[in-house]
JSON list of C-alpha atoms in Angstrom, two decimals:
[
{"chain": "A", "resi": 11, "resn": "MET", "atom": "CA", "xyz": [97.55, 83.18, 89.34]},
{"chain": "A", "resi": 12, "resn": "THR", "atom": "CA", "xyz": [98.05, 81.98, 93.02]},
{"chain": "A", "resi": 13, "resn": "THR", "atom": "CA", "xyz": [96.18, 84.04, 95.76]},
{"chain": "A", "resi": 14, "resn": "THR", "atom": "CA", "xyz": [98.29, 84.87, 98.74]},
{"chain": "A", "resi": 15, "resn": "VAL", "atom": "CA", "xyz": [97.46, 85.94, 102.26]},
{"chain": "A", "resi": 16, "resn": "TYR", "atom": "CA", "xyz": [98.66, 89.35, 101.53]},
{"chain": "A", "resi": 17, "resn": "ASP", "atom": "CA", "xyz": [96.33, 89.63, 98.51]},
{"chain": "A", "resi": 18, "resn": "LEU", "atom": "CA", "xyz": [93.35, 88.81, 100.85]},
{"chain": "A", "resi": 19, "resn": "ALA", "atom": "CA", "xyz": [94.57, 91.15, 103.42]},
{"chain": "A", "resi": 20, "resn": "VAL", "atom": "CA", "xyz": [94.83, 94.08, 101.01]},
{"chain": "A", "resi": 21, "resn": "GLU", "atom": "CA", "xyz": [91.14, 93.99, 100.25]},
{"chain": "A", "resi": 22, "resn": "VAL", "atom": "CA", "xyz": [90.36, 94.60, 103.90]},
{"chain": "A", "resi": 23, "resn": "VAL", "atom": "CA", "xyz": [92.67, 97.47, 104.06]},
{"chain": "A", "resi": 24, "resn": "LEU", "atom": "CA", "xyz": [91.25, 98.99, 100.85]},
{"chain": "A", "resi": 25, "resn": "TYR", "atom": "CA", "xyz": [87.75, 98.67, 102.25]},
{"chain": "A", "resi": 26, "resn": "LEU", "atom": "CA", "xyz": [88.82, 100.52, 105.44]},
{"chain": "A", "resi": 27, "resn": "VAL", "atom": "CA", "xyz": [90.43, 103.27, 103.46]},
{"chain": "A", "resi": 28, "resn": "ALA", "atom": "CA", "xyz": [87.14, 103.79, 101.35]},
{"chain": "A", "resi": 29, "resn": "PHE", "atom": "CA", "xyz": [85.12, 103.59, 104.52]},
{"chain": "A", "resi": 30, "resn": "GLN", "atom": "CA", "xyz": [87.22, 106.41, 106.20]},
{"chain": "A", "resi": 31, "resn": "ARG", "atom": "CA", "xyz": [86.94, 108.53, 103.07]},
{"chain": "A", "resi": 32, "resn": "ARG", "atom": "CA", "xyz": [83.18, 108.32, 103.07]},
{"chain": "A", "resi": 33, "resn": "VAL", "atom": "CA", "xyz": [83.02, 109.41, 106.68]},
{"chain": "A", "resi": 34, "resn": "GLU", "atom": "CA", "xyz": [85.45, 112.25, 106.21]},
{"chain": "A", "resi": 35, "resn": "ASP", "atom": "CA", "xyz": [83.47, 113.46, 103.20]},
{"chain": "A", "resi": 36, "resn": "GLY", "atom": "CA", "xyz": [80.31, 113.60, 105.30]},
{"chain": "A", "resi": 37, "resn": "GLU", "atom": "CA", "xyz": [78.50, 110.70, 103.54]},
{"chain": "A", "resi": 38, "resn": "PRO", "atom": "CA", "xyz": [75.88, 109.06, 105.80]},
{"chain": "A", "resi": 39, "resn": "VAL", "atom": "CA", "xyz": [77.39, 105.61, 106.66]},
{"chain": "A", "resi": 40, "resn": "ALA", "atom": "CA", "xyz": [74.82, 103.40, 108.48]},
{"chain": "A", "resi": 41, "resn": "TYR", "atom": "CA", "xyz": [75.97, 101.02, 111.24]},
{"chain": "A", "resi": 42, "resn": "ASP", "atom": "CA", "xyz": [74.12, 97.95, 110.14]},
{"chain": "A", "resi": 43, "resn": "ASP", "atom": "CA", "xyz": [75.17, 98.41, 106.47]},
{"chain": "A", "resi": 44, "resn": "THR", "atom": "CA", "xyz": [78.82, 98.77, 107.52]},
{"chain": "A", "resi": 45, "resn": "ARG", "atom": "CA", "xyz": [78.72, 95.80, 109.75]},
{"chain": "A", "resi": 46, "resn": "ALA", "atom": "CA", "xyz": [77.08, 93.70, 107.04]},
{"chain": "A", "resi": 47, "resn": "GLU", "atom": "CA", "xyz": [79.61, 94.73, 104.43]},
{"chain": "A", "resi": 48, "resn": "ILE", "atom": "CA", "xyz": [82.58, 93.81, 106.59]},
{"chain": "A", "resi": 49, "resn": "GLN", "atom": "CA", "xyz": [81.17, 90.53, 107.67]},
{"chain": "A", "resi": 50, "resn": "ALA", "atom": "CA", "xyz": [80.34, 89.81, 103.97]},
{"chain": "A", "resi": 51, "resn": "LEU", "atom": "CA", "xyz": [83.81, 90.69, 102.96]},
{"chain": "A", "resi": 52, "resn": "LEU", "atom": "CA", "xyz": [85.47, 88.56, 105.59]},
{"chain": "A", "resi": 53, "resn": "GLY", "atom": "CA", "xyz": [83.23, 85.71, 104.76]},
{"chain": "A", "resi": 54, "resn": "GLU", "atom": "CA", "xyz": [84.10, 85.96, 101.10]},
{"chain": "A", "resi": 55, "resn": "LEU", "atom": "CA", "xyz": [87.79, 86.01, 101.89]},
{"chain": "A", "resi": 56, "resn": "ASP", "atom": "CA", "xyz": [87.42, 82.93, 104.06]},
{"chain": "A", "resi": 57, "resn": "ARG", "atom": "CA", "xyz": [85.72, 81.15, 101.18]},
{"chain": "A", "resi": 58, "resn": "ARG", "atom": "CA", "xyz": [88.45, 82.16, 98.81]},
{"chain": "A", "resi": 59, "resn": "SER", "atom": "CA", "xyz": [91.24, 80.92, 101.18]},
{"chain": "A", "resi": 60, "resn": "HIS", "atom": "CA", "xyz": [89.71, 77.42, 101.08]},
{"chain": "A", "resi": 61, "resn": "GLY", "atom": "CA", "xyz": [90.27, 77.33, 97.43]},
{"chain": "A", "resi": 62, "resn": "GLU", "atom": "CA", "xyz": [94.04, 76.77, 97.61]},
{"chain": "A", "resi": 63, "resn": "PRO", "atom": "CA", "xyz": [96.03, 74.23, 99.61]},
{"chain": "A", "resi": 64, "resn": "GLY", "atom": "CA", "xyz": [97.37, 75.53, 102.86]},
{"chain": "A", "resi": 65, "resn": "LEU", "atom": "CA", "xyz": [95.94, 79.03, 102.38]},
{"chain": "A", "resi": 66, "resn": "TRP", "atom": "CA", "xyz": [93.25, 78.78, 104.97]},
{"chain": "A", "resi": 67, "resn": "ASP", "atom": "CA", "xyz": [95.63, 77.92, 107.81]},
{"chain": "A", "resi": 68, "resn": "ALA", "atom": "CA", "xyz": [97.66, 81.01, 106.97]},
{"chain": "A", "resi": 69, "resn": "TRP", "atom": "CA", "xyz": [94.63, 83.18, 106.42]},
{"chain": "A", "resi": 70, "resn": "SER", "atom": "CA", "xyz": [93.07, 82.22, 109.72]},
{"chain": "A", "resi": 71, "resn": "ARG", "atom": "CA", "xyz": [96.07, 83.70, 111.41]},
{"chain": "A", "resi": 72, "resn": "ALA", "atom": "CA", "xyz": [96.41, 86.69, 109.20]},
{"chain": "A", "resi": 73, "resn": "ARG", "atom": "CA", "xyz": [92.74, 87.83, 109.64]},
{"chain": "A", "resi": 74, "resn": "VAL", "atom": "CA", "xyz": [93.16, 88.16, 113.48]},
{"chain": "A", "resi": 75, "resn": "PRO", "atom": "CA", "xyz": [95.32, 91.33, 113.28]},
{"chain": "A", "resi": 76, "resn": "LEU", "atom": "CA", "xyz": [93.00, 92.65, 110.61]},
{"chain": "A", "resi": 77, "resn": "VAL", "atom": "CA", "xyz": [89.96, 92.20, 112.92]},
{"chain": "A", "resi": 78, "resn": "TYR", "atom": "CA", "xyz": [91.92, 94.09, 115.53]},
{"chain": "A", "resi": 79, "resn": "LEU", "atom": "CA", "xyz": [92.56, 96.79, 112.96]},
{"chain": "A", "resi": 80, "resn": "ILE", "atom": "CA", "xyz": [88.91, 96.96, 111.96]},
{"chain": "A", "resi": 81, "resn": "ASP", "atom": "CA", "xyz": [87.75, 97.44, 115.49]},
{"chain": "A", "resi": 82, "resn": "GLU", "atom": "CA", "xyz": [90.32, 100.19, 116.33]},
{"chain": "A", "resi": 83, "resn": "ILE", "atom": "CA", "xyz": [89.37, 102.12, 113.12]},
{"chain": "A", "resi": 84, "resn": "MET", "atom": "CA", "xyz": [85.68, 101.77, 113.87]},
{"chain": "A", "resi": 85, "resn": "ILE", "atom": "CA", "xyz": [86.06, 102.73, 117.58]},
{"chain": "A", "resi": 86, "resn": "ILE", "atom": "CA", "xyz": [88.98, 105.08, 117.73]},
{"chain": "A", "resi": 87, "resn": "ASN", "atom": "CA", "xyz": [90.41, 106.23, 114.55]},
{"chain": "A", "resi": 88, "resn": "CYS", "atom": "CA", "xyz": [87.56, 107.18, 112.37]},
{"chain": "A", "resi": 89, "resn": "PRO", "atom": "CA", "xyz": [85.17, 109.93, 113.61]},
{"chain": "A", "resi": 90, "resn": "TRP", "atom": "CA", "xyz": [81.81, 108.37, 112.73]},
{"chain": "A", "resi": 91, "resn": "GLU", "atom": "CA", "xyz": [78.78, 108.49, 114.84]},
{"chain": "A", "resi": 92, "resn": "TYR", "atom": "CA", "xyz": [78.51, 104.78, 115.81]},
{"chain": "A", "resi": 93, "resn": "ARG", "atom": "CA", "xyz": [81.73, 104.39, 117.61]},
{"chain": "A", "resi": 94, "resn": "SER", "atom": "CA", "xyz": [79.99, 103.52, 120.88]},
{"chain": "A", "resi": 95, "resn": "MET", "atom": "CA", "xyz": [77.79, 100.90, 119.20]},
{"chain": "A", "resi": 96, "resn": "TRP", "atom": "CA", "xyz": [80.77, 99.19, 117.64]},
{"chain": "A", "resi": 97, "resn": "GLN", "atom": "CA", "xyz": [82.57, 99.39, 120.97]},
{"chain": "A", "resi": 98, "resn": "ASN", "atom": "CA", "xyz": [79.75, 97.48, 122.65]},
{"chain": "A", "resi": 99, "resn": "ASP", "atom": "CA", "xyz": [79.95, 94.66, 120.01]},
{"chain": "A", "resi": 100, "resn": "PRO", "atom": "CA", "xyz": [83.49, 94.53, 118.68]},
{"chain": "A", "resi": 101, "resn": "LEU", "atom": "CA", "xyz": [84.40, 91.92, 115.95]},
{"chain": "A", "resi": 102, "resn": "GLU", "atom": "CA", "xyz": [87.10, 90.58, 118.30]},
{"chain": "A", "resi": 103, "resn": "CYS", "atom": "CA", "xyz": [84.34, 89.26, 120.43]},
{"chain": "A", "resi": 104, "resn": "SER", "atom": "CA", "xyz": [81.65, 88.43, 117.91]},
{"chain": "A", "resi": 105, "resn": "LEU", "atom": "CA", "xyz": [83.80, 86.97, 115.21]},
{"chain": "A", "resi": 106, "resn": "LEU", "atom": "CA", "xyz": [86.90, 85.76, 117.02]},
{"chain": "A", "resi": 107, "resn": "GLY", "atom": "CA", "xyz": [85.05, 84.63, 120.09]},
{"chain": "A", "resi": 108, "resn": "ALA", "atom": "CA", "xyz": [87.17, 86.56, 122.67]},
{"chain": "A", "resi": 109, "resn": "GLN", "atom": "CA", "xyz": [85.66, 87.09, 126.05]},
{"chain": "A", "resi": 110, "resn": "GLN", "atom": "CA", "xyz": [87.27, 90.61, 126.21]},
{"chain": "A", "resi": 111, "resn": "ALA", "atom": "CA", "xyz": [88.47, 92.97, 123.56]},
{"chain": "A", "resi": 112, "resn": "LEU", "atom": "CA", "xyz": [92.26, 92.75, 124.31]},
{"chain": "A", "resi": 113, "resn": "GLY", "atom": "CA", "xyz": [93.51, 93.26, 120.71]},
{"chain": "A", "resi": 114, "resn": "GLY", "atom": "CA", "xyz": [95.52, 96.39, 121.62]},
{"chain": "A", "resi": 115, "resn": "ASP", "atom": "CA", "xyz": [97.84, 94.09, 123.51]},
{"chain": "A", "resi": 116, "resn": "ASN", "atom": "CA", "xyz": [97.43, 90.69, 121.70]},
{"chain": "A", "resi": 117, "resn": "PHE", "atom": "CA", "xyz": [98.30, 92.27, 118.39]},
{"chain": "A", "resi": 118, "resn": "TYR", "atom": "CA", "xyz": [101.86, 92.96, 119.56]},
{"chain": "A", "resi": 119, "resn": "ARG", "atom": "CA", "xyz": [102.18, 89.64, 121.36]},
{"chain": "A", "resi": 120, "resn": "ASP", "atom": "CA", "xyz": [101.10, 87.77, 118.07]},
{"chain": "A", "resi": 121, "resn": "CYS", "atom": "CA", "xyz": [103.36, 89.91, 115.86]},
{"chain": "A", "resi": 122, "resn": "ASP", "atom": "CA", "xyz": [106.32, 89.07, 118.00]},
{"chain": "A", "resi": 123, "resn": "GLU", "atom": "CA", "xyz": [105.44, 85.43, 117.67]},
{"chain": "A", "resi": 124, "resn": "ALA", "atom": "CA", "xyz": [105.03, 85.78, 113.92]},
{"chain": "A", "resi": 125, "resn": "LEU", "atom": "CA", "xyz": [108.58, 87.36, 113.76]},
{"chain": "A", "resi": 126, "resn": "LYS", "atom": "CA", "xyz": [110.01, 84.47, 115.63]},
{"chain": "A", "resi": 127, "resn": "ASP", "atom": "CA", "xyz": [108.35, 81.91, 113.47]},
{"chain": "A", "resi": 128, "resn": "LEU", "atom": "CA", "xyz": [109.76, 83.78, 110.42]},
{"chain": "A", "resi": 129, "resn": "GLU", "atom": "CA", "xyz": [113.32, 83.78, 111.83]},
{"chain": "A", "resi": 130, "resn": "VAL", "atom": "CA", "xyz": [113.18, 80.04, 112.60]},
{"chain": "A", "resi": 131, "resn": "ALA", "atom": "CA", "xyz": [111.76, 79.27, 109.01]},
{"chain": "A", "resi": 132, "resn": "GLU", "atom": "CA", "xyz": [114.44, 81.36, 107.39]},
{"chain": "A", "resi": 133, "resn": "ARG", "atom": "CA", "xyz": [117.20, 79.95, 109.45]},
{"chain": "A", "resi": 134, "resn": "ASN", "atom": "CA", "xyz": [116.12, 76.32, 108.60]},
{"chain": "A", "resi": 135, "resn": "ASN", "atom": "CA", "xyz": [115.32, 77.24, 104.90]},
{"chain": "A", "resi": 136, "resn": "ARG", "atom": "CA", "xyz": [111.82, 75.84, 105.34]},
{"chain": "A", "resi": 137, "resn": "PRO", "atom": "CA", "xyz": [109.41, 75.68, 102.40]},
{"chain": "A", "resi": 138, "resn": "ASP", "atom": "CA", "xyz": [106.85, 77.75, 104.40]},
{"chain": "A", "resi": 139, "resn": "VAL", "atom": "CA", "xyz": [109.19, 80.79, 104.55]},
{"chain": "A", "resi": 140, "resn": "ARG", "atom": "CA", "xyz": [107.07, 82.83, 102.08]},
{"chain": "A", "resi": 141, "resn": "MET", "atom": "CA", "xyz": [103.76, 82.26, 104.09]},
{"chain": "A", "resi": 142, "resn": "LYS", "atom": "CA", "xyz": [105.59, 83.34, 107.20]},
{"chain": "A", "resi": 143, "resn": "VAL", "atom": "CA", "xyz": [106.88, 86.45, 105.39]},
{"chain": "A", "resi": 144, "resn": "GLU", "atom": "CA", "xyz": [103.25, 87.31, 104.27]},
{"chain": "A", "resi": 145, "resn": "LEU", "atom": "CA", "xyz": [101.87, 87.03, 107.75]},
{"chain": "A", "resi": 146, "resn": "VAL", "atom": "CA", "xyz": [104.45, 89.54, 108.98]},
{"chain": "A", "resi": 147, "resn": "MET", "atom": "CA", "xyz": [103.62, 91.71, 106.00]},
{"chain": "A", "resi": 148, "resn": "VAL", "atom": "CA", "xyz": [99.93, 91.73, 107.16]},
{"chain": "A", "resi": 149, "resn": "TYR", "atom": "CA", "xyz": [101.03, 92.95, 110.63]},
{"chain": "A", "resi": 150, "resn": "TYR", "atom": "CA", "xyz": [103.18, 95.67, 109.10]},
{"chain": "A", "resi": 151, "resn": "VAL", "atom": "CA", "xyz": [100.36, 96.77, 106.82]},
{"chain": "A", "resi": 152, "resn": "ALA", "atom": "CA", "xyz": [97.91, 96.96, 109.75]},
{"chain": "A", "resi": 153, "resn": "LEU", "atom": "CA", "xyz": [100.46, 99.13, 111.57]},
{"chain": "A", "resi": 154, "resn": "GLN", "atom": "CA", "xyz": [101.04, 101.33, 108.61]},
{"chain": "A", "resi": 155, "resn": "SER", "atom": "CA", "xyz": [97.20, 101.66, 108.19]},
{"chain": "A", "resi": 156, "resn": "GLY", "atom": "CA", "xyz": [96.91, 103.18, 111.61]},
{"chain": "A", "resi": 157, "resn": "PHE", "atom": "CA", "xyz": [96.80, 100.32, 114.22]},
{"chain": "A", "resi": 158, "resn": "LYS", "atom": "CA", "xyz": [98.40, 101.53, 117.52]},
{"chain": "A", "resi": 159, "resn": "GLY", "atom": "CA", "xyz": [96.76, 99.49, 120.30]},
{"chain": "A", "resi": 160, "resn": "ARG", "atom": "CA", "xyz": [98.85, 99.72, 123.49]},
{"chain": "A", "resi": 161, "resn": "TYR", "atom": "CA", "xyz": [101.06, 102.46, 121.90]},
{"chain": "A", "resi": 162, "resn": "ALA", "atom": "CA", "xyz": [98.18, 104.89, 121.19]},
{"chain": "A", "resi": 163, "resn": "LEU", "atom": "CA", "xyz": [99.76, 107.25, 123.69]},
{"chain": "A", "resi": 164, "resn": "ASP", "atom": "CA", "xyz": [103.42, 106.56, 122.92]},
{"chain": "A", "resi": 165, "resn": "LEU", "atom": "CA", "xyz": [103.87, 107.18, 119.29]},
{"chain": "A", "resi": 166, "resn": "ASP", "atom": "CA", "xyz": [107.67, 107.05, 119.33]},
{"chain": "A", "resi": 167, "resn": "ALA", "atom": "CA", "xyz": [107.40, 103.35, 120.64]},
{"chain": "A", "resi": 168, "resn": "TRP", "atom": "CA", "xyz": [104.75, 102.71, 117.93]},
{"chain": "A", "resi": 169, "resn": "ARG", "atom": "CA", "xyz": [107.02, 104.04, 115.17]},
{"chain": "A", "resi": 170, "resn": "GLU", "atom": "CA", "xyz": [110.00, 102.12, 116.57]},
{"chain": "A", "resi": 171, "resn": "PHE", "atom": "CA", "xyz": [108.04, 98.87, 116.66]},
{"chain": "A", "resi": 172, "resn": "LYS", "atom": "CA", "xyz": [106.77, 99.51, 113.11]},
{"chain": "A", "resi": 173, "resn": "ALA", "atom": "CA", "xyz": [110.33, 100.10, 111.88]},
{"chain": "A", "resi": 174, "resn": "HIS", "atom": "CA", "xyz": [111.43, 96.96, 113.56]},
{"chain": "A", "resi": 175, "resn": "VAL", "atom": "CA", "xyz": [108.86, 94.85, 111.81]},
{"chain": "A", "resi": 176, "resn": "PHE", "atom": "CA", "xyz": [109.54, 96.47, 108.42]},
{"chain": "A", "resi": 177, "resn": "ALA", "atom": "CA", "xyz": [113.34, 95.64, 108.98]},
{"chain": "A", "resi": 178, "resn": "LYS", "atom": "CA", "xyz": [112.51, 92.05, 109.37]},
{"chain": "A", "resi": 179, "resn": "LEU", "atom": "CA", "xyz": [110.90, 91.83, 105.90]},
{"chain": "A", "resi": 180, "resn": "PRO", "atom": "CA", "xyz": [112.98, 90.64, 102.86]},
{"chain": "A", "resi": 181, "resn": "ALA", "atom": "CA", "xyz": [113.55, 93.38, 100.18]},
{"chain": "A", "resi": 182, "resn": "TYR", "atom": "CA", "xyz": [110.78, 92.07, 97.89]},
{"chain": "A", "resi": 183, "resn": "ALA", "atom": "CA", "xyz": [108.26, 92.17, 100.68]},
{"chain": "A", "resi": 184, "resn": "GLN", "atom": "CA", "xyz": [109.25, 95.74, 101.71]},
{"chain": "A", "resi": 185, "resn": "THR", "atom": "CA", "xyz": [108.76, 96.82, 98.11]},
{"chain": "A", "resi": 186, "resn": "LYS", "atom": "CA", "xyz": [105.34, 95.21, 97.86]},
{"chain": "A", "resi": 187, "resn": "THR", "atom": "CA", "xyz": [104.08, 96.64, 101.06]},
{"chain": "A", "resi": 188, "resn": "LYS", "atom": "CA", "xyz": [105.12, 100.10, 100.07]},
{"chain": "A", "resi": 189, "resn": "GLN", "atom": "CA", "xyz": [102.76, 100.11, 97.11]},
{"chain": "A", "resi": 190, "resn": "LEU", "atom": "CA", "xyz": [99.79, 100.27, 99.41]},
{"chain": "A", "resi": 191, "resn": "PHE", "atom": "CA", "xyz": [100.99, 103.21, 101.61]},
{"chain": "A", "resi": 192, "resn": "PRO", "atom": "CA", "xyz": [100.30, 106.32, 99.58]},
{"chain": "A", "resi": 193, "resn": "GLU", "atom": "CA", "xyz": [96.49, 105.53, 99.58]},
{"chain": "A", "resi": 194, "resn": "ALA", "atom": "CA", "xyz": [96.52, 104.22, 103.17]},
{"chain": "A", "resi": 195, "resn": "GLU", "atom": "CA", "xyz": [98.69, 107.04, 104.68]},
{"chain": "A", "resi": 196, "resn": "LEU", "atom": "CA", "xyz": [96.57, 109.70, 102.96]},
{"chain": "A", "resi": 197, "resn": "HIS", "atom": "CA", "xyz": [93.65, 108.69, 105.25]},
{"chain": "A", "resi": 198, "resn": "THR", "atom": "CA", "xyz": [95.14, 107.17, 108.33]},
{"chain": "A", "resi": 199, "resn": "ILE", "atom": "CA", "xyz": [98.62, 108.34, 109.21]},
{"chain": "A", "resi": 200, "resn": "ARG", "atom": "CA", "xyz": [98.09, 111.79, 110.55]},
{"chain": "A", "resi": 201, "resn": "GLU", "atom": "CA", "xyz": [100.99, 112.29, 113.13]},
{"chain": "A", "resi": 202, "resn": "ASN", "atom": "CA", "xyz": [104.56, 112.94, 112.07]},
{"chain": "A", "resi": 203, "resn": "PRO", "atom": "CA", "xyz": [104.97, 110.13, 109.50]},
{"chain": "A", "resi": 204, "resn": "ASN", "atom": "CA", "xyz": [107.90, 107.89, 109.73]},
{"chain": "A", "resi": 205, "resn": "TYR", "atom": "CA", "xyz": [109.78, 108.68, 106.63]},
{"chain": "A", "resi": 206, "resn": "GLU", "atom": "CA", "xyz": [111.75, 106.00, 105.03]},
{"chain": "A", "resi": 207, "resn": "PRO", "atom": "CA", "xyz": [115.49, 106.43, 104.14]},
{"chain": "A", "resi": 208, "resn": "VAL", "atom": "CA", "xyz": [114.52, 107.25, 100.55]},
{"chain": "A", "resi": 209, "resn": "MET", "atom": "CA", "xyz": [112.43, 110.18, 101.61]},
{"chain": "A", "resi": 210, "resn": "LYS", "atom": "CA", "xyz": [115.29, 111.35, 103.83]},
{"chain": "A", "resi": 211, "resn": "LEU", "atom": "CA", "xyz": [117.64, 111.19, 100.70]},
{"chain": "A", "resi": 212, "resn": "VAL", "atom": "CA", "xyz": [115.14, 113.32, 98.73]},
{"chain": "A", "resi": 213, "resn": "VAL", "atom": "CA", "xyz": [115.17, 115.96, 101.48]},
{"chain": "A", "resi": 214, "resn": "VAL", "atom": "CA", "xyz": [118.89, 116.07, 101.60]},
{"chain": "A", "resi": 215, "resn": "LEU", "atom": "CA", "xyz": [119.03, 116.41, 97.81]},
{"chain": "A", "resi": 216, "resn": "ILE", "atom": "CA", "xyz": [116.48, 119.12, 97.89]},
{"chain": "A", "resi": 217, "resn": "PHE", "atom": "CA", "xyz": [118.39, 121.01, 100.50]},
{"chain": "A", "resi": 218, "resn": "PHE", "atom": "CA", "xyz": [121.71, 120.53, 98.64]},
{"chain": "A", "resi": 219, "resn": "GLY", "atom": "CA", "xyz": [120.07, 121.96, 95.42]},
{"chain": "A", "resi": 220, "resn": "ALA", "atom": "CA", "xyz": [118.88, 124.95, 97.27]},
{"chain": "A", "resi": 221, "resn": "ALA", "atom": "CA", "xyz": [122.25, 125.63, 98.86]},
{"chain": "A", "resi": 222, "resn": "LEU", "atom": "CA", "xyz": [123.92, 125.30, 95.44]},
{"chain": "A", "resi": 223, "resn": "ALA", "atom": "CA", "xyz": [121.46, 127.74, 93.90]},
{"chain": "A", "resi": 224, "resn": "VAL", "atom": "CA", "xyz": [122.09, 130.31, 96.64]},
{"chain": "A", "resi": 225, "resn": "TYR", "atom": "CA", "xyz": [125.85, 129.84, 96.26]},
{"chain": "A", "resi": 226, "resn": "LEU", "atom": "CA", "xyz": [125.66, 130.31, 92.47]},
{"chain": "A", "resi": 227, "resn": "LEU", "atom": "CA", "xyz": [123.46, 133.38, 92.77]},
{"chain": "A", "resi": 228, "resn": "THR", "atom": "CA", "xyz": [125.84, 134.89, 95.42]},
{"chain": "A", "resi": 229, "resn": "THR", "atom": "CA", "xyz": [128.93, 134.19, 93.38]},
{"chain": "A", "resi": 230, "resn": "TRP", "atom": "CA", "xyz": [127.41, 135.64, 90.22]},
{"chain": "A", "resi": 231, "resn": "ALA", "atom": "CA", "xyz": [126.42, 138.79, 92.11]},
{"chain": "A", "resi": 232, "resn": "LYS", "atom": "CA", "xyz": [130.00, 139.17, 93.49]},
{"chain": "A", "resi": 233, "resn": "TRP", "atom": "CA", "xyz": [131.44, 138.49, 90.04]},
{"chain": "A", "resi": 234, "resn": "ASP", "atom": "CA", "xyz": [129.08, 141.10, 88.40]},
{"chain": "A", "resi": 235, "resn": "THR", "atom": "CA", "xyz": [130.10, 143.58, 90.97]},
{"chain": "A", "resi": 236, "resn": "MET", "atom": "CA", "xyz": [133.81, 142.95, 90.46]},
{"chain": "A", "resi": 237, "resn": "VAL", "atom": "CA", "xyz": [133.45, 143.24, 86.70]},
{"chain": "A", "resi": 238, "resn": "GLY", "atom": "CA", "xyz": [131.58, 146.52, 87.08]},
{"chain": "A", "resi": 239, "resn": "GLU", "atom": "CA", "xyz": [134.35, 147.95, 89.30]},
{"chain": "A", "resi": 240, "resn": "LEU", "atom": "CA", "xyz": [136.98, 146.88, 86.83]},
{"chain": "A", "resi": 241, "resn": "ARG", "atom": "CA", "xyz": [135.07, 148.53, 84.03]},
{"chain": "A", "resi": 242, "resn": "ASP", "atom": "CA", "xyz": [134.75, 151.73, 86.09]},
{"chain": "A", "resi": 243, "resn": "HIS", "atom": "CA", "xyz": [138.51, 151.76, 86.71]},
{"chain": "A", "resi": 244, "resn": "ALA", "atom": "CA", "xyz": [139.18, 151.06, 83.14]},
{"chain": "A", "resi": 245, "resn": "LYS", "atom": "CA", "xyz": [137.33, 154.02, 81.81]},
{"chain": "A", "resi": 246, "resn": "PRO", "atom": "CA", "xyz": [139.65, 156.74, 83.05]},
{"chain": "A", "resi": 247, "resn": "ALA", "atom": "CA", "xyz": [142.65, 154.84, 81.71]},
{"chain": "A", "resi": 248, "resn": "GLU", "atom": "CA", "xyz": [141.00, 154.58, 78.26]},
{"chain": "A", "resi": 249, "resn": "ILE", "atom": "CA", "xyz": [140.29, 158.36, 78.37]},
{"chain": "A", "resi": 250, "resn": "SER", "atom": "CA", "xyz": [143.91, 159.16, 79.30]},
{"chain": "A", "resi": 251, "resn": "ALA", "atom": "CA", "xyz": [145.20, 156.76, 76.60]},
{"chain": "A", "resi": 252, "resn": "GLY", "atom": "CA", "xyz": [143.12, 158.47, 74.01]},
{"chain": "A", "resi": 253, "resn": "ALA", "atom": "CA", "xyz": [144.20, 161.95, 75.08]},
{"chain": "A", "resi": 254, "resn": "VAL", "atom": "CA", "xyz": [147.98, 160.95, 74.71]},
{"chain": "A", "resi": 255, "resn": "ALA", "atom": "CA", "xyz": [147.34, 159.26, 71.39]},
{"chain": "A", "resi": 256, "resn": "ALA", "atom": "CA", "xyz": [145.63, 162.34, 69.86]},
{"chain": "A", "resi": 257, "resn": "PRO", "atom": "CA", "xyz": [148.58, 164.73, 70.14]},
{"chain": "A", "resi": 258, "resn": "SER", "atom": "CA", "xyz": [151.01, 162.05, 69.01]},
{"chain": "A", "resi": 259, "resn": "ALA", "atom": "CA", "xyz": [148.95, 161.54, 65.93]},
{"chain": "A", "resi": 260, "resn": "ALA", "atom": "CA", "xyz": [148.87, 165.24, 65.24]},
{"chain": "A", "resi": 261, "resn": "GLU", "atom": "CA", "xyz": [152.68, 165.64, 65.61]},
{"chain": "A", "resi": 262, "resn": "SER", "atom": "CA", "xyz": [153.32, 162.78, 63.21]},
{"chain": "A", "resi": 263, "resn": "LYS", "atom": "CA", "xyz": [151.29, 164.51, 60.30]},
{"chain": "A", "resi": 264, "resn": "PRO", "atom": "CA", "xyz": [153.46, 165.76, 57.51]},
{"chain": "A", "resi": 265, "resn": "ALA", "atom": "CA", "xyz": [153.67, 169.48, 57.02]},
{"chain": "A", "resi": 266, "resn": "GLY", "atom": "CA", "xyz": [151.19, 170.99, 54.60]},
{"chain": "A", "resi": 267, "resn": "THR", "atom": "CA", "xyz": [148.48, 168.34, 54.98]}
]
């Protein structure tokens, strides 16, 4: 089975989810061990990317936003005790060779470039369309996993950008990226999640069902009251009819019986 850029990226995201769970559960997570684990994981993914033609070129671009994601989780998103140590030596500088940690801005610049490349590849029906799609998928998964960068203080803009990226993905890619979200969102998306249209439809259906139940209960109560009133009115009529019928029966009896 062919390994894809997205397959490699998912392993990074799953590691980060597990890392955050360990911290949240109060498990001691050593700085040196964490750094060694991440470097070993990225090294293994680099090695695997060389095993298939053309995969390394795509992976070398895809791991950049993942490094930005790792740094943001270690420094900002996850409440562990070694934030400041990681901030003093971010992977963006030690691994990517950046002079300054500018991933908060560079992420969005590079994502816009990836979207443009995808648009051109689709328009010209190029054979590398699928790899372009997978690169955009990596950016979207990084966003959905909690990366905010320059939009850390403007969540509306962050959600808008995330929705914009998602809208550019083909349907099959949208479906595939959603498979990761229940686990990722549980640990990383805290603020007012950006519900997809399917979730909005579920909410509407629930509301409609509740309204229908209230309507039926109200209608039944009114109907029961009306039937009760009709029965109450009918009782005197039944009594009167019985009183009239009794003498008539007596009068119709033959004499001597």
